[in-house]
Short mmCIF file of C-alpha atoms in Angstrom, two decimals:
data_model
loop_
_atom_site.label_atom_id
_atom_site.label_comp_id
_atom_site.label_asym_id
_atom_site.label_seq_id
_atom_site.Cartn_x
_atom_site.Cartn_y
_atom_site.Cartn_z
CA GLY A 3 0.00 0.00 0.00
CA ILE A 4 0.89 3.65 -0.15
CA GLN A 5 3.45 4.99 2.31
CA VAL A 6 2.97 8.38 3.96
CA GLU A 7 5.94 9.85 5.78
CA GLN A 8 5.84 12.96 7.90
CA SER A 9 8.71 15.02 9.23
CA PRO A 10 9.79 16.06 11.72
CA PRO A 11 8.19 13.57 14.16
CA ASP A 12 8.50 16.04 17.02
CA LEU A 13 8.77 19.81 17.09
CA ILE A 14 9.18 22.23 19.99
CA LEU A 15 8.45 25.89 19.27
CA GLN A 16 8.51 29.15 21.14
CA GLU A 17 5.43 31.30 20.79
CA GLY A 18 5.67 33.50 17.73
CA ALA A 19 7.94 31.15 15.79
CA ASN A 20 7.29 29.87 12.28
CA SER A 21 7.58 26.25 11.17
CA THR A 22 7.21 23.96 8.18
CA LEU A 23 5.90 20.41 8.37
CA ARG A 24 6.45 18.00 5.50
CA CYS A 25 4.47 15.06 4.13
CA ASN A 26 5.91 12.71 1.48
CA PHE A 27 3.82 10.01 -0.18
CA SER A 28 4.93 7.10 -2.29
CA ASP A 29 2.29 6.94 -5.01
CA SER A 30 -0.15 9.14 -6.89
CA VAL A 31 -3.19 10.13 -4.85
CA ASN A 32 -6.68 11.44 -5.49
CA ASN A 33 -6.44 13.98 -2.71
CA LEU A 34 -4.66 14.99 0.47
CA GLN A 35 -5.82 16.34 3.82
CA TRP A 36 -4.07 17.98 6.77
CA PHE A 37 -5.56 17.57 10.25
CA HIS A 38 -4.79 18.92 13.68
CA GLN A 39 -5.54 16.61 16.61
CA ASN A 40 -5.84 18.78 19.68
CA PRO A 41 -4.82 17.60 23.15
CA TRP A 42 -8.42 16.44 23.77
CA GLY A 43 -8.25 14.07 20.80
CA GLN A 44 -10.53 15.93 18.40
CA LEU A 45 -9.43 15.82 14.76
CA ILE A 46 -9.85 19.19 13.09
CA ASN A 47 -9.78 19.57 9.32
CA LEU A 48 -7.16 22.09 8.27
CA PHE A 49 -6.82 21.69 4.51
CA TYR A 50 -8.17 19.57 1.69
CA ILE A 51 -5.54 20.15 -0.94
CA PRO A 52 -4.85 17.87 -3.93
CA SER A 53 -2.52 20.44 -5.48
CA GLY A 54 -1.57 24.08 -5.30
CA THR A 55 -1.55 26.38 -2.28
CA LYS A 56 -4.24 27.34 0.20
CA GLN A 57 -4.19 29.72 3.13
CA ASN A 58 -6.33 29.95 6.23
CA GLY A 59 -5.25 32.60 8.70
CA ARG A 60 -1.81 31.76 10.10
CA LEU A 61 -1.76 28.41 8.34
CA SER A 62 -1.07 27.62 4.73
CA ALA A 63 -0.44 24.45 2.77
CA THR A 64 1.14 23.57 -0.54
CA THR A 65 0.87 20.25 -2.36
CA VAL A 66 3.08 19.37 -5.32
CA ALA A 67 1.36 16.21 -6.51
CA THR A 68 3.82 15.53 -9.34
CA GLU A 69 6.64 15.38 -6.80
CA ARG A 70 4.53 13.60 -4.17
CA TYR A 71 4.85 15.93 -1.24
CA SER A 72 2.90 18.50 0.72
CA LEU A 73 3.99 21.20 3.16
CA LEU A 74 2.10 22.79 6.04
CA TYR A 75 3.27 26.20 7.20
CA ILE A 76 2.48 27.55 10.65
CA SER A 77 3.31 31.20 11.20
CA SER A 78 3.39 33.17 14.45
CA SER A 79 2.66 30.01 16.42
CA GLN A 80 0.47 30.16 19.54
CA THR A 81 -0.02 27.84 22.50
CA THR A 82 -3.32 26.68 20.97
CA ASP A 83 -1.33 25.19 18.08
CA SER A 84 -0.14 22.35 20.34
CA GLY A 85 -1.11 18.85 19.34
CA VAL A 86 -0.43 16.40 16.55
CA TYR A 87 -0.56 17.35 12.88
CA PHE A 88 -1.51 14.53 10.53
CA CYS A 89 -1.24 14.31 6.79
CA ALA A 90 -3.56 11.79 5.11
CA VAL A 91 -3.88 10.81 1.46
CA VAL A 92 -6.86 9.52 -0.48
CA GLN A 93 -6.66 6.62 -2.90
CA ARG A 94 -9.38 4.84 -4.81
CA ASP A 95 -9.36 1.05 -4.69
CA SER A 96 -8.67 -1.02 -7.81
CA GLY A 97 -12.39 -1.33 -8.53
CA GLY A 98 -12.83 2.43 -8.32
CA SER A 99 -15.95 2.36 -6.18
CA ASN A 100 -14.36 2.76 -2.76
CA TYR A 101 -11.63 4.99 -1.47
CA LYS A 102 -9.65 5.24 1.71
CA LEU A 103 -7.62 7.68 3.73
CA THR A 104 -4.11 6.60 4.74
CA PHE A 105 -2.51 8.58 7.55
CA GLY A 106 1.08 9.45 8.24
CA LYS A 107 2.44 9.03 11.76
CA GLY A 108 2.06 12.71 12.53
CA THR A 109 4.17 15.56 13.85
CA LEU A 110 3.82 16.28 17.58
CA LEU A 111 4.02 20.02 18.17
CA THR A 112 4.79 21.21 21.67
CA MET A 113 4.56 24.93 22.36
CA ASN A 114 6.79 26.66 24.89
CA PRO A 115 5.08 29.78 26.23
CA SER B 17 -19.11 19.91 6.28
CA ALA B 18 -21.04 17.53 8.55
CA VAL B 19 -21.74 17.42 12.28
CA ILE B 20 -20.90 13.99 13.66
CA SER B 21 -21.65 12.66 17.11
CA GLN B 22 -20.50 9.45 18.77
CA LYS B 23 -21.79 7.56 21.76
CA PRO B 24 -20.40 6.77 24.23
CA SER B 25 -17.61 9.34 24.45
CA ARG B 26 -15.64 7.02 26.70
CA ASP B 27 -16.04 3.73 28.50
CA ILE B 28 -14.14 1.32 30.71
CA CYS B 29 -14.97 -2.31 29.99
CA GLN B 30 -14.05 -5.71 31.34
CA ARG B 31 -12.12 -8.11 29.12
CA GLY B 32 -14.32 -10.62 27.31
CA THR B 33 -17.26 -8.23 26.97
CA SER B 34 -18.44 -6.30 23.92
CA LEU B 35 -19.14 -2.61 23.33
CA THR B 36 -21.22 -1.04 20.58
CA ILE B 37 -20.28 2.46 19.47
CA GLN B 38 -22.80 4.63 17.66
CA CYS B 39 -22.08 7.27 15.04
CA GLN B 40 -24.76 9.76 13.99
CA VAL B 41 -24.44 12.35 11.21
CA ASP B 42 -26.64 15.39 10.72
CA SER B 43 -26.96 14.86 6.95
CA GLN B 44 -27.11 11.95 4.54
CA VAL B 45 -23.68 10.72 3.51
CA THR B 46 -22.49 8.13 1.07
CA MET B 47 -19.44 6.81 2.85
CA MET B 48 -18.85 6.17 6.52
CA PHE B 49 -15.58 4.90 7.91
CA TRP B 50 -14.36 3.49 11.23
CA TYR B 51 -10.82 4.08 12.47
CA ARG B 52 -8.79 2.94 15.45
CA GLN B 53 -6.12 5.05 17.12
CA GLN B 54 -4.02 3.10 19.58
CA PRO B 55 -2.26 5.08 22.34
CA GLY B 56 0.39 7.37 20.90
CA GLN B 57 -0.19 6.09 17.38
CA SER B 58 -1.69 7.29 14.14
CA LEU B 59 -5.12 6.39 12.81
CA THR B 60 -5.72 3.06 11.10
CA LEU B 61 -8.77 2.32 8.97
CA ILE B 62 -10.84 -0.61 10.27
CA ALA B 63 -13.56 -0.70 7.63
CA THR B 64 -15.66 1.26 5.18
CA ALA B 65 -19.42 1.10 5.70
CA ASN B 66 -21.71 1.83 2.76
CA GLN B 67 -25.46 1.80 3.22
CA GLY B 68 -27.11 -1.28 1.77
CA SER B 69 -23.96 -3.37 1.45
CA GLU B 70 -21.59 -5.32 3.64
CA ALA B 71 -18.78 -3.38 5.23
CA THR B 72 -15.36 -3.65 3.60
CA TYR B 73 -12.66 -4.53 6.11
CA GLU B 74 -8.98 -3.66 5.92
CA SER B 75 -6.26 -6.23 6.28
CA GLY B 76 -5.90 -7.28 9.91
CA PHE B 77 -9.53 -6.55 10.84
CA VAL B 78 -12.32 -9.14 10.68
CA ILE B 79 -16.08 -8.97 10.89
CA ASP B 80 -16.31 -11.36 13.83
CA LYS B 81 -14.22 -9.01 15.96
CA PHE B 82 -15.56 -5.68 14.62
CA PRO B 83 -19.10 -6.16 13.27
CA ILE B 84 -20.50 -3.01 11.65
CA SER B 85 -24.02 -1.98 10.81
CA ARG B 86 -25.12 0.78 8.43
CA PRO B 87 -28.92 0.79 8.46
CA ASN B 88 -29.37 4.19 6.77
CA LEU B 89 -27.48 7.16 5.34
CA THR B 90 -27.03 8.96 8.68
CA PHE B 91 -26.14 6.23 11.16
CA SER B 92 -23.64 3.42 11.76
CA THR B 93 -22.48 1.25 14.63
CA LEU B 94 -19.20 -0.50 15.35
CA THR B 95 -19.05 -3.32 17.90
CA VAL B 96 -15.79 -4.29 19.53
CA SER B 97 -16.31 -7.93 20.49
CA ASN B 98 -14.68 -10.15 23.09
CA MET B 99 -12.46 -7.30 24.20
CA SER B 100 -8.91 -7.60 25.48
CA PRO B 101 -6.62 -4.88 26.89
CA GLU B 102 -5.04 -4.60 23.41
CA ASP B 103 -8.36 -3.15 22.20
CA SER B 104 -7.87 -0.08 24.39
CA SER B 105 -7.89 2.72 21.83
CA ILE B 106 -9.80 5.69 20.53
CA TYR B 107 -12.37 4.63 17.94
CA LEU B 108 -13.41 7.30 15.46
CA CYS B 109 -16.02 7.39 12.77
CA SER B 110 -15.72 9.63 9.77
CA VAL B 111 -17.83 10.53 6.78
CA SER B 112 -17.28 11.81 3.29
CA GLY B 113 -19.29 12.53 0.21
CA THR B 114 -21.28 15.34 1.77
CA GLU B 115 -20.38 17.59 -1.14
CA GLY B 116 -19.58 14.91 -3.67
CA GLY B 117 -15.88 14.93 -2.86
CA TYR B 118 -13.33 12.90 -0.94
CA GLU B 119 -12.93 15.19 2.06
CA GLN B 120 -13.46 13.32 5.33
CA TYR B 121 -14.80 14.72 8.58
CA PHE B 122 -14.32 12.99 11.91
CA GLY B 123 -16.46 12.50 14.94
CA PRO B 124 -15.14 13.27 18.43
CA GLY B 125 -14.11 9.66 19.06
CA THR B 126 -14.86 7.03 21.69
CA ARG B 127 -12.09 6.45 24.21
CA LEU B 128 -12.17 2.79 25.22
CA THR B 129 -10.20 1.27 28.09
CA VAL B 130 -10.30 -2.49 28.61
CA THR B 131 -9.29 -3.83 32.00
#
């Protein structure tokens, strides 16, 4: 199956710092999502981004599908950014009727106040 | 997007028993999915549940251990059967197809501890 690799696995930031998280995937995909899992376990949709660049406030994401990677940028980080950031890719099955989301292992972001 | 609720939000169960988790969506959806997140790990797909057909299970997951129902387009259940401490995890349901696309939205999860 497809491999999804995220880096770095752990990240410690001071408030106000900027960071870039990376997601590499091993095969072509139908789509890609970024999620934030907060310390209470809730998965929050950040971006649904098969290609190109999107921005939402302090966050932005870029996917280069031809090169099989995506980047998540966090600017001016805040304590509420703590948690795990997951990249997940969508692939259709061989029959084409079903599809599935395969997750990377995540990046654990710890904020220092 | 869709609003998804799960019941129970958490439970502590004895080994050998079974627990049924409910997932309710506020709109009709084509695809519903069940995931497991073991402590400190990423999410792993258990099965895909389409209304009117048998659930499709991923490698390593079997119907006898994780029976799934999908009686209509807004509701699904996952049962964790004959539980052992290794089943202690967060179980999450997700949906997609609300706007004809692949984007998935997740429920708040059910935190299960097996003693």
